[in-house]
CSV table of N, CA, C and O in Angstrom, one decimal:
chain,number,residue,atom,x,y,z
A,853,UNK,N,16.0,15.6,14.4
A,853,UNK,CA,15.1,14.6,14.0
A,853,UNK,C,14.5,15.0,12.7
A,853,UNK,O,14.3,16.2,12.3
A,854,UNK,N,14.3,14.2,12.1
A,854,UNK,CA,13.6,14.6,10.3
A,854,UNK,C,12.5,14.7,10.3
A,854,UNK,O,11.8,13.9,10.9
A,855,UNK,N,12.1,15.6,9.8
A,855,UNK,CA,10.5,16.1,9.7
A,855,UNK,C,10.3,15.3,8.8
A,855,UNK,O,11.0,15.3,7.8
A,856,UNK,N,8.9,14.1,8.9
A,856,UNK,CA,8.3,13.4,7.8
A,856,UNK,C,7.3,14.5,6.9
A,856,UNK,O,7.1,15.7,7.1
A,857,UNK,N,7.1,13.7,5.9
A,857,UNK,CA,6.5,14.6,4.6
A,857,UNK,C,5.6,13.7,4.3
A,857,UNK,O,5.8,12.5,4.4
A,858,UNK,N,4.3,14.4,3.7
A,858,UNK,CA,3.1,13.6,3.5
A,858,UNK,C,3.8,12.7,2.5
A,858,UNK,O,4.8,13.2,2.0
A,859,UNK,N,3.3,11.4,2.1
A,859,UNK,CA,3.2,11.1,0.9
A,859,UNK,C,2.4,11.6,-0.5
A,859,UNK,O,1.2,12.1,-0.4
A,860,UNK,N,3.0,11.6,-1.6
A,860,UNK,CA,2.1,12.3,-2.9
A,860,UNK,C,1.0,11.8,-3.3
A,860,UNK,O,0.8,10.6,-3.3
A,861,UNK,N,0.0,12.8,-3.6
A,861,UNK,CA,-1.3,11.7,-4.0
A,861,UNK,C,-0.9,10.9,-5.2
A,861,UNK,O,0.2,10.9,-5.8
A,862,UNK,N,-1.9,10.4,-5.4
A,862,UNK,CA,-1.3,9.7,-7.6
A,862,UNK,C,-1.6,10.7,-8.2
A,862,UNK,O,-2.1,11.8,-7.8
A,863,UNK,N,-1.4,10.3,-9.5
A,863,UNK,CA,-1.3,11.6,-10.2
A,863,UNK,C,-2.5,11.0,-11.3
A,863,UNK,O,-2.7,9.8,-11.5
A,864,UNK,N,-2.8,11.7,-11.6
A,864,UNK,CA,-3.7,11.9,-12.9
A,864,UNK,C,-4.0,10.8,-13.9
A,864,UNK,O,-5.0,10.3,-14.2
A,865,UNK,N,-2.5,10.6,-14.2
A,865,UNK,CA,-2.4,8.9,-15.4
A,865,UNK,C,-2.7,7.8,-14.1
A,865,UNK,O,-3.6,6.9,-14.4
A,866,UNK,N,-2.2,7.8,-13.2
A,866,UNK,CA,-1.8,6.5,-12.2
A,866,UNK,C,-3.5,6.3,-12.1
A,866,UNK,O,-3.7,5.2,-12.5
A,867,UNK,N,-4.4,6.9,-11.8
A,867,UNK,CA,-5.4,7.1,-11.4
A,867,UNK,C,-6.4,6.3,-12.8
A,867,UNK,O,-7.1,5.3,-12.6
A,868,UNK,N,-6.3,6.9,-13.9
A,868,UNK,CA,-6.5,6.8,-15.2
A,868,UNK,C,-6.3,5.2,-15.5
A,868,UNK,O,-7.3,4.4,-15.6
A,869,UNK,N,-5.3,4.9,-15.6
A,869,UNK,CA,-4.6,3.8,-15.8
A,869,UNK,C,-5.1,2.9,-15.1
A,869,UNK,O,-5.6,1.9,-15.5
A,870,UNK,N,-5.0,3.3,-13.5
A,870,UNK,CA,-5.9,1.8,-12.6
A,870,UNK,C,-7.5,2.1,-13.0
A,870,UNK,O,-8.0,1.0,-13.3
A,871,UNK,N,-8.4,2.9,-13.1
A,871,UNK,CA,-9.8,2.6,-13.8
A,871,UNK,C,-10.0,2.0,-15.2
A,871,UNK,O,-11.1,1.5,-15.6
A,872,UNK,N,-9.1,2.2,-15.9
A,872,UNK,CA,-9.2,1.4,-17.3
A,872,UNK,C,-9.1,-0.1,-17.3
A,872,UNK,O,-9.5,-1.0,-18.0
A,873,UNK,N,-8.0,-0.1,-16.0
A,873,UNK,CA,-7.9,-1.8,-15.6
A,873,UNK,C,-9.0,-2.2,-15.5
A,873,UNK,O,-9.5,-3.0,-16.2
A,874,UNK,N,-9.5,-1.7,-14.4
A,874,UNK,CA,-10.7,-2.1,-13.5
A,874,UNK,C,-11.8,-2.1,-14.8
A,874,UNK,O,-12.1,-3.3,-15.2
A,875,UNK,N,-12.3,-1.2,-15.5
A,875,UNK,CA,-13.0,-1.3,-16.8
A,875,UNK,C,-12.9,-2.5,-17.3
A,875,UNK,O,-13.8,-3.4,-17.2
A,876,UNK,N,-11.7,-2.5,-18.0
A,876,UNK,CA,-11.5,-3.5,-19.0
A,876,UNK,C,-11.4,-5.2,-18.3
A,876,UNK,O,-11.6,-6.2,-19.0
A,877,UNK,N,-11.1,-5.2,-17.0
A,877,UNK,CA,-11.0,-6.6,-16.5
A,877,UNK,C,-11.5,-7.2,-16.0
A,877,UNK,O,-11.4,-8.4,-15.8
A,878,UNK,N,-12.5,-6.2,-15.4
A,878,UNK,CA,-13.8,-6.7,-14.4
A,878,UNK,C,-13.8,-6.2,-13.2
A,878,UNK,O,-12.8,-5.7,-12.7
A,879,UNK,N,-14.7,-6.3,-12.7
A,879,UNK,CA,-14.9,-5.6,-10.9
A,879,UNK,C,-15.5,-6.3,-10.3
A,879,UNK,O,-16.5,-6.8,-10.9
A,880,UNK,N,-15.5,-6.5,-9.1
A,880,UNK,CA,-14.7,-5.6,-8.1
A,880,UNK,C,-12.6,-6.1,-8.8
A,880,UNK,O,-12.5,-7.2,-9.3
A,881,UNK,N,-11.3,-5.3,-8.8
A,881,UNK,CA,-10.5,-5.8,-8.7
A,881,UNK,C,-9.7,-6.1,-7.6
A,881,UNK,O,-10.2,-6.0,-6.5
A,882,UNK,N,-8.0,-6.5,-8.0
A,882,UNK,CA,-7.5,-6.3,-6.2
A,882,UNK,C,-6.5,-5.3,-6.7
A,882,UNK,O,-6.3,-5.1,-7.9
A,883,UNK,N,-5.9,-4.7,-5.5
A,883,UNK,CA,-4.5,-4.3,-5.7
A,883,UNK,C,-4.0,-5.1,-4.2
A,883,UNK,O,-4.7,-5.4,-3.2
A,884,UNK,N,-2.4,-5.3,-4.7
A,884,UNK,CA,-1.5,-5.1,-3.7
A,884,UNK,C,-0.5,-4.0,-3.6
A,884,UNK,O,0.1,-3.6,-4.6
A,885,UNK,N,-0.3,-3.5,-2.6
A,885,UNK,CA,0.6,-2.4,-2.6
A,885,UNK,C,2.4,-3.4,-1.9
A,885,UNK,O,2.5,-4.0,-0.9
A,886,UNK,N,3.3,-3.2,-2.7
A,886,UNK,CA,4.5,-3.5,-2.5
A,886,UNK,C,5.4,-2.6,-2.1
A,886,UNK,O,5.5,-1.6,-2.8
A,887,UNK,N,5.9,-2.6,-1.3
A,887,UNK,CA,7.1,-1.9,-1.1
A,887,UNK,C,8.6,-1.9,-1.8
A,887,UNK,O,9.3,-2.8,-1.3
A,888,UNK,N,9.2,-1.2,-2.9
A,888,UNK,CA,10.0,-1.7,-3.9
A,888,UNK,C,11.7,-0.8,-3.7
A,888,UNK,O,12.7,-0.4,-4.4
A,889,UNK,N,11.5,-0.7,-2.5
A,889,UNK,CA,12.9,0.6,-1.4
A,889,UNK,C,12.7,1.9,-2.0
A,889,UNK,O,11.7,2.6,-1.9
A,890,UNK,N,13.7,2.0,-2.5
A,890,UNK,CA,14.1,4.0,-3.2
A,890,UNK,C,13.1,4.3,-4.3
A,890,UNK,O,12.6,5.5,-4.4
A,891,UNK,N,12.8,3.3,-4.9
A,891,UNK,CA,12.0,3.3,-6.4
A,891,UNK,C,10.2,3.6,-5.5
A,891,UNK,O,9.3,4.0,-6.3
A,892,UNK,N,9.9,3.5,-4.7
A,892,UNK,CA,8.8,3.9,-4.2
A,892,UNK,C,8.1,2.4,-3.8
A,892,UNK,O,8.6,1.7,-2.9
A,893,UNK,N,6.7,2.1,-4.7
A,893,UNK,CA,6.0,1.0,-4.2
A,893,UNK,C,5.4,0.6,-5.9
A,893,UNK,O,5.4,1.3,-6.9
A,894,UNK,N,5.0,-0.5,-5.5
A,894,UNK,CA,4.6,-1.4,-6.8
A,894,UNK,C,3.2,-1.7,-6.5
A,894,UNK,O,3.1,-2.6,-5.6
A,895,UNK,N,1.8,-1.0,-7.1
A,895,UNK,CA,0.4,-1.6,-7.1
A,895,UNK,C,0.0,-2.4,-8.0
A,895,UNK,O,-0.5,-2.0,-9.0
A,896,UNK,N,0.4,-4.0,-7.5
A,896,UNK,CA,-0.1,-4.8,-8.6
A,896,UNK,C,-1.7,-4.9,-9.0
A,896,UNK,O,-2.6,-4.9,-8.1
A,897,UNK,N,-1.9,-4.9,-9.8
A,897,UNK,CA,-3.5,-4.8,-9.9
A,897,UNK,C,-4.0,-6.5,-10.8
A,897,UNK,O,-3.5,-7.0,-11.7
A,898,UNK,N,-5.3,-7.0,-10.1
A,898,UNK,CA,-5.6,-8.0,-10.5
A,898,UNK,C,-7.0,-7.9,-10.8
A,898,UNK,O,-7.7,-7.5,-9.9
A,899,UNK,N,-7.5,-8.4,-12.2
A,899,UNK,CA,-8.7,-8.1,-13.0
A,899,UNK,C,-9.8,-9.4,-12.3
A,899,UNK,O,-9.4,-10.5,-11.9
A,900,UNK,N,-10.8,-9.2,-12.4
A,900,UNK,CA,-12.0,-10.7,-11.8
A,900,UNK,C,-11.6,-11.5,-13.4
A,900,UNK,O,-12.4,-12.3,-13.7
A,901,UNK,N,-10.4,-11.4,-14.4
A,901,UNK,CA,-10.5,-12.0,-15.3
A,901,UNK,C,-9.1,-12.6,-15.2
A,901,UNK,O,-8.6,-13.2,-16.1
A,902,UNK,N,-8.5,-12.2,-14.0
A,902,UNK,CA,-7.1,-12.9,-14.1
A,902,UNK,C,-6.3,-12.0,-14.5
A,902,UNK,O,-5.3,-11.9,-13.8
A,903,UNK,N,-6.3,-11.3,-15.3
A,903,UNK,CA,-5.6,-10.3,-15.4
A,903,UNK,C,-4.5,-9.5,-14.7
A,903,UNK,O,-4.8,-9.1,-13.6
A,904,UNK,N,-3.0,-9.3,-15.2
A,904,UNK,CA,-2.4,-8.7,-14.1
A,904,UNK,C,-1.9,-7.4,-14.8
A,904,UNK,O,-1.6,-7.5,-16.0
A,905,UNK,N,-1.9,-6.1,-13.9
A,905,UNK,CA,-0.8,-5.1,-14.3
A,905,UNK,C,-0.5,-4.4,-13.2
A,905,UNK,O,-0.8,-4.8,-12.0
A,906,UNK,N,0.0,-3.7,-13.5
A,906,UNK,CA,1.1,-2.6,-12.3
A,906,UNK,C,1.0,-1.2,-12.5
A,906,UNK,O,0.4,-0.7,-13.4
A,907,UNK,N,1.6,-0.5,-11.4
A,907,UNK,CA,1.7,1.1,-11.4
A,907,UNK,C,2.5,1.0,-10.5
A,907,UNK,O,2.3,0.3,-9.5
A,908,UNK,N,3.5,1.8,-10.7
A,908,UNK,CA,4.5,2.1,-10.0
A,908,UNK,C,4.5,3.6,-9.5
A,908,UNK,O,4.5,4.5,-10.3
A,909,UNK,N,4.6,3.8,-8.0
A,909,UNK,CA,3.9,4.8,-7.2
A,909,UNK,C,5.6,5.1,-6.6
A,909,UNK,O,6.6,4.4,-6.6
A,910,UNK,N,5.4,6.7,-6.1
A,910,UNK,CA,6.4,7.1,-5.4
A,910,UNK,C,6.9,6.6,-3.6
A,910,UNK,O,7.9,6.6,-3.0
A,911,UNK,N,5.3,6.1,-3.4
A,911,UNK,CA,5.4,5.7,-1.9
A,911,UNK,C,4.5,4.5,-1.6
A,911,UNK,O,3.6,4.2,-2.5
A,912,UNK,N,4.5,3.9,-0.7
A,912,UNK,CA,3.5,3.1,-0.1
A,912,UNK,C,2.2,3.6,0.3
A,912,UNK,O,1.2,2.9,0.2
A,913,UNK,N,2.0,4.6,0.7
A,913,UNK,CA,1.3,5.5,1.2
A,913,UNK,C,0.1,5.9,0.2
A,913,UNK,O,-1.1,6.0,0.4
A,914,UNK,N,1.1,6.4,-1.2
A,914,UNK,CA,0.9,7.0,-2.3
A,914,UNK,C,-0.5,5.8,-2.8
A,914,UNK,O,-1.7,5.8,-3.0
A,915,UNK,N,0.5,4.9,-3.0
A,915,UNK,CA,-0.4,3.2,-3.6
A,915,UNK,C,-1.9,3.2,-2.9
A,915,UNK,O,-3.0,3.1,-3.5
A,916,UNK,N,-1.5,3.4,-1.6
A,916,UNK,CA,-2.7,3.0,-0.7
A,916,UNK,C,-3.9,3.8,-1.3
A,916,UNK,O,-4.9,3.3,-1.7
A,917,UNK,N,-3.6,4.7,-1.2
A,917,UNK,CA,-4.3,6.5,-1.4
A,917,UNK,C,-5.0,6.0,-3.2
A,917,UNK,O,-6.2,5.9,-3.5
A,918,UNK,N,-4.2,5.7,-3.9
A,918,UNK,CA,-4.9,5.5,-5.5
A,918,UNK,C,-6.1,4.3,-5.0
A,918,UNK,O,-7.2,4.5,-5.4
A,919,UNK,N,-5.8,3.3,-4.3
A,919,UNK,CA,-6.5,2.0,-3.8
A,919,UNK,C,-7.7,2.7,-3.7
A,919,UNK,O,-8.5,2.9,-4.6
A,920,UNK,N,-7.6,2.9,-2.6
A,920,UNK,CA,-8.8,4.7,-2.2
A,920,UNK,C,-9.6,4.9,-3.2
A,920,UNK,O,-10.7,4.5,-3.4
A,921,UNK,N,-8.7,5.6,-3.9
A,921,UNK,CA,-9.3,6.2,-4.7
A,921,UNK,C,-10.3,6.3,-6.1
A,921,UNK,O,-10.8,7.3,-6.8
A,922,UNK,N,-10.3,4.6,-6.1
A,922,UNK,CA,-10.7,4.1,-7.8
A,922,UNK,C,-11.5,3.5,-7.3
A,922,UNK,O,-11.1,2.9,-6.2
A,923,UNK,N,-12.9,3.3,-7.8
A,923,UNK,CA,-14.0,2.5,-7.5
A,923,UNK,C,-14.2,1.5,-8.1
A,923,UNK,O,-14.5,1.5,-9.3
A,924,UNK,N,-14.2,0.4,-7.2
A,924,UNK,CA,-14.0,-1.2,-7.7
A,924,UNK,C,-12.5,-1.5,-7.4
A,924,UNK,O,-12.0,-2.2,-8.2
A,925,UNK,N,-12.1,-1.2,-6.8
A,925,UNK,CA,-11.0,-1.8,-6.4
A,925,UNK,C,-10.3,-1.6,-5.2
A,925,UNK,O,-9.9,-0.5,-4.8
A,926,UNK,N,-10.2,-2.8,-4.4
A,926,UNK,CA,-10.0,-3.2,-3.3
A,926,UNK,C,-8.4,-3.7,-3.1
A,926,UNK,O,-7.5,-4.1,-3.9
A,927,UNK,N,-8.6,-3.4,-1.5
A,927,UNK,CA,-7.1,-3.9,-1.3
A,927,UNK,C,-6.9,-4.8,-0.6
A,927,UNK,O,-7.4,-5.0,0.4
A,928,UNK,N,-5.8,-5.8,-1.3
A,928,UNK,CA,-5.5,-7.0,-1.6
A,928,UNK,C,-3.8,-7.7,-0.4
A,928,UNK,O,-2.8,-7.2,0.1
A,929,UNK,N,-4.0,-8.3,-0.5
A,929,UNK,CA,-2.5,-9.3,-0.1
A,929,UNK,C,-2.2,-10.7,-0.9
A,929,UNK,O,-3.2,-11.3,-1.2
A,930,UNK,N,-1.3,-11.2,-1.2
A,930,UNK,CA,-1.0,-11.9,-1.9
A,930,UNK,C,-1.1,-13.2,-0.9
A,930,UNK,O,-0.1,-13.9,-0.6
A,931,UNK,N,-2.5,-13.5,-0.3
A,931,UNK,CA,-2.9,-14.6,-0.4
A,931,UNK,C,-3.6,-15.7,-1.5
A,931,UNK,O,-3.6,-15.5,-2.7
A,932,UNK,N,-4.0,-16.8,-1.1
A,932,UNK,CA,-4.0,-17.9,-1.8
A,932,UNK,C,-5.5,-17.4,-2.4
A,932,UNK,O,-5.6,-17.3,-3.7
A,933,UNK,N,-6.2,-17.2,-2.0
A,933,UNK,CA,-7.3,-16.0,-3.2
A,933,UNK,C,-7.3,-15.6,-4.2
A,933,UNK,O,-8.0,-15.9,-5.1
A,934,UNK,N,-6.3,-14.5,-4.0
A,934,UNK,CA,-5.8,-13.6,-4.6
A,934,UNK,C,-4.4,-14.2,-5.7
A,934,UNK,O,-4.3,-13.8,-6.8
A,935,UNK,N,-3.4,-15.2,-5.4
A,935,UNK,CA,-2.8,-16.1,-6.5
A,935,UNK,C,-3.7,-16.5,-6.9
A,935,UNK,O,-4.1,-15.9,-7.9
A,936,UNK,N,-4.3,-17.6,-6.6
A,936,UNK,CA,-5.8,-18.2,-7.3
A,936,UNK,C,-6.3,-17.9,-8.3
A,936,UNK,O,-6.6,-18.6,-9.4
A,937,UNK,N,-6.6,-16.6,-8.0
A,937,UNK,CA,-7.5,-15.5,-8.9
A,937,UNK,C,-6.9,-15.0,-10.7
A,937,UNK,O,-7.4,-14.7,-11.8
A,938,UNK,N,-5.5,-15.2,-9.9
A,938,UNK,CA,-4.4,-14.8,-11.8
A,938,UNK,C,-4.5,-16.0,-12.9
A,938,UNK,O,-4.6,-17.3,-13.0
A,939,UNK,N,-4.4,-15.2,-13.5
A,939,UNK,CA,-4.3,-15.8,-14.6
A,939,UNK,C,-2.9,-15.5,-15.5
A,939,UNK,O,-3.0,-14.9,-16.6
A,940,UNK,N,-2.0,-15.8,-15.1
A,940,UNK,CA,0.4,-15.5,-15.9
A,940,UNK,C,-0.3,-16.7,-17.2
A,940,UNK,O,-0.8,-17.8,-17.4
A,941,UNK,N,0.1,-15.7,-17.9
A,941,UNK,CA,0.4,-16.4,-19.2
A,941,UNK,C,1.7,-16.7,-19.7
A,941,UNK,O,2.4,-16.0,-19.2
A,942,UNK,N,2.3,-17.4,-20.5
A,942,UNK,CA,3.4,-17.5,-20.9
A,942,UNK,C,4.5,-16.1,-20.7
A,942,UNK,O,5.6,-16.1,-20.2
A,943,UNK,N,3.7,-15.0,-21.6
A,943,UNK,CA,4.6,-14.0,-21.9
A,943,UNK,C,5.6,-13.7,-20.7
A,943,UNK,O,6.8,-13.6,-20.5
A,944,UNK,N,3.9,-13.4,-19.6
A,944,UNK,CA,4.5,-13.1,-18.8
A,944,UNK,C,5.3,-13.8,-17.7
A,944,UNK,O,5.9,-13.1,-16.8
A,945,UNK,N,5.5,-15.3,-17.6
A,945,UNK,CA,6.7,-15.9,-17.0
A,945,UNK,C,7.6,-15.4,-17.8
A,945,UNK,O,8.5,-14.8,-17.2
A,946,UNK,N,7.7,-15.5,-19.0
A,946,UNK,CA,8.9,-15.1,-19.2
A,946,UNK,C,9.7,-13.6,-18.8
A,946,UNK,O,10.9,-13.5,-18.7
A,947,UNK,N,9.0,-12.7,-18.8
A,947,UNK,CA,9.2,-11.6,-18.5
A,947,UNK,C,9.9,-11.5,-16.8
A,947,UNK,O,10.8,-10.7,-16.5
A,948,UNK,N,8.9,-12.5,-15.7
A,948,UNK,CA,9.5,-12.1,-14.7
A,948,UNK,C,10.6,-13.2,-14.4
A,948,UNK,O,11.2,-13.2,-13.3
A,949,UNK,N,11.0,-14.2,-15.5
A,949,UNK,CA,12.2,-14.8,-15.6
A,949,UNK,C,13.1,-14.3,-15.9
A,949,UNK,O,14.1,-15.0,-16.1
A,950,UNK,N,13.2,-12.7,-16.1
A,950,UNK,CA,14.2,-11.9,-17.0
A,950,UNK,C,14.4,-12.2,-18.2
A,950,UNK,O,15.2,-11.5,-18.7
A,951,UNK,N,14.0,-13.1,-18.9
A,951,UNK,CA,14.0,-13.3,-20.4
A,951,UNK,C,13.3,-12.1,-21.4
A,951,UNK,O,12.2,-11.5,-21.3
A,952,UNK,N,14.2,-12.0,-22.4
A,952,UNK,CA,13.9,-10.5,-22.9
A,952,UNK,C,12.8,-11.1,-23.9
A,952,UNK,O,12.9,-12.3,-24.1
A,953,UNK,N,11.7,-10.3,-24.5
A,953,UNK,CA,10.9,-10.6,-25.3
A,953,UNK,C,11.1,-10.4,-27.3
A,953,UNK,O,10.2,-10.8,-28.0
């Protein structure tokens, strides 16, 4: 049987990175934590201004744990709220259209 292994905490930038969000976009924010297979998990993060960005974490676990850990920011699911709440600008359809910039 495989011995499970904790998940990693975030690291220093991941941590950094989601408070500057939260700074810059307003508070309280959301995250969602995604599950993204081998590549780890995806914390989308969403600003009270619409705002979206990401961090990409080694685990789901990992995600949760930064969630935790940043003040003003709450965890989220991609309910009708929480879409509601964005604000996708051009650029970024295009981006998750795969169109290169």
């Amino acid at each position: 049987m495989a011995e499970e292994t904790e998940a990693p905490a975030p690291t220093a930038k991941q941590l950094t990175t989601a408070r500057r969000f939260v700074a810059e976009h307003g508070k309280p924010a959301k995250a969602v934590v995604e599950n993204i297979g081998r590549a780890g998990a995806r914390v989308v993060l969403v600003g009270q201004d619409g705002a979206m960005g990401d961090i990409v974490v080694p685990a789901v676990e990992t995600g949760q744990k930064l969630v935790e850990a940043v003040e003003d920011l709450e965890p989220a699911e991609w309910d009708a709220e929480t879409v509601n709440s964005t604000q996708i600008g051009p650029g970024h359809r295009r981006r998750m259209a795969g169109h290169a910039l």
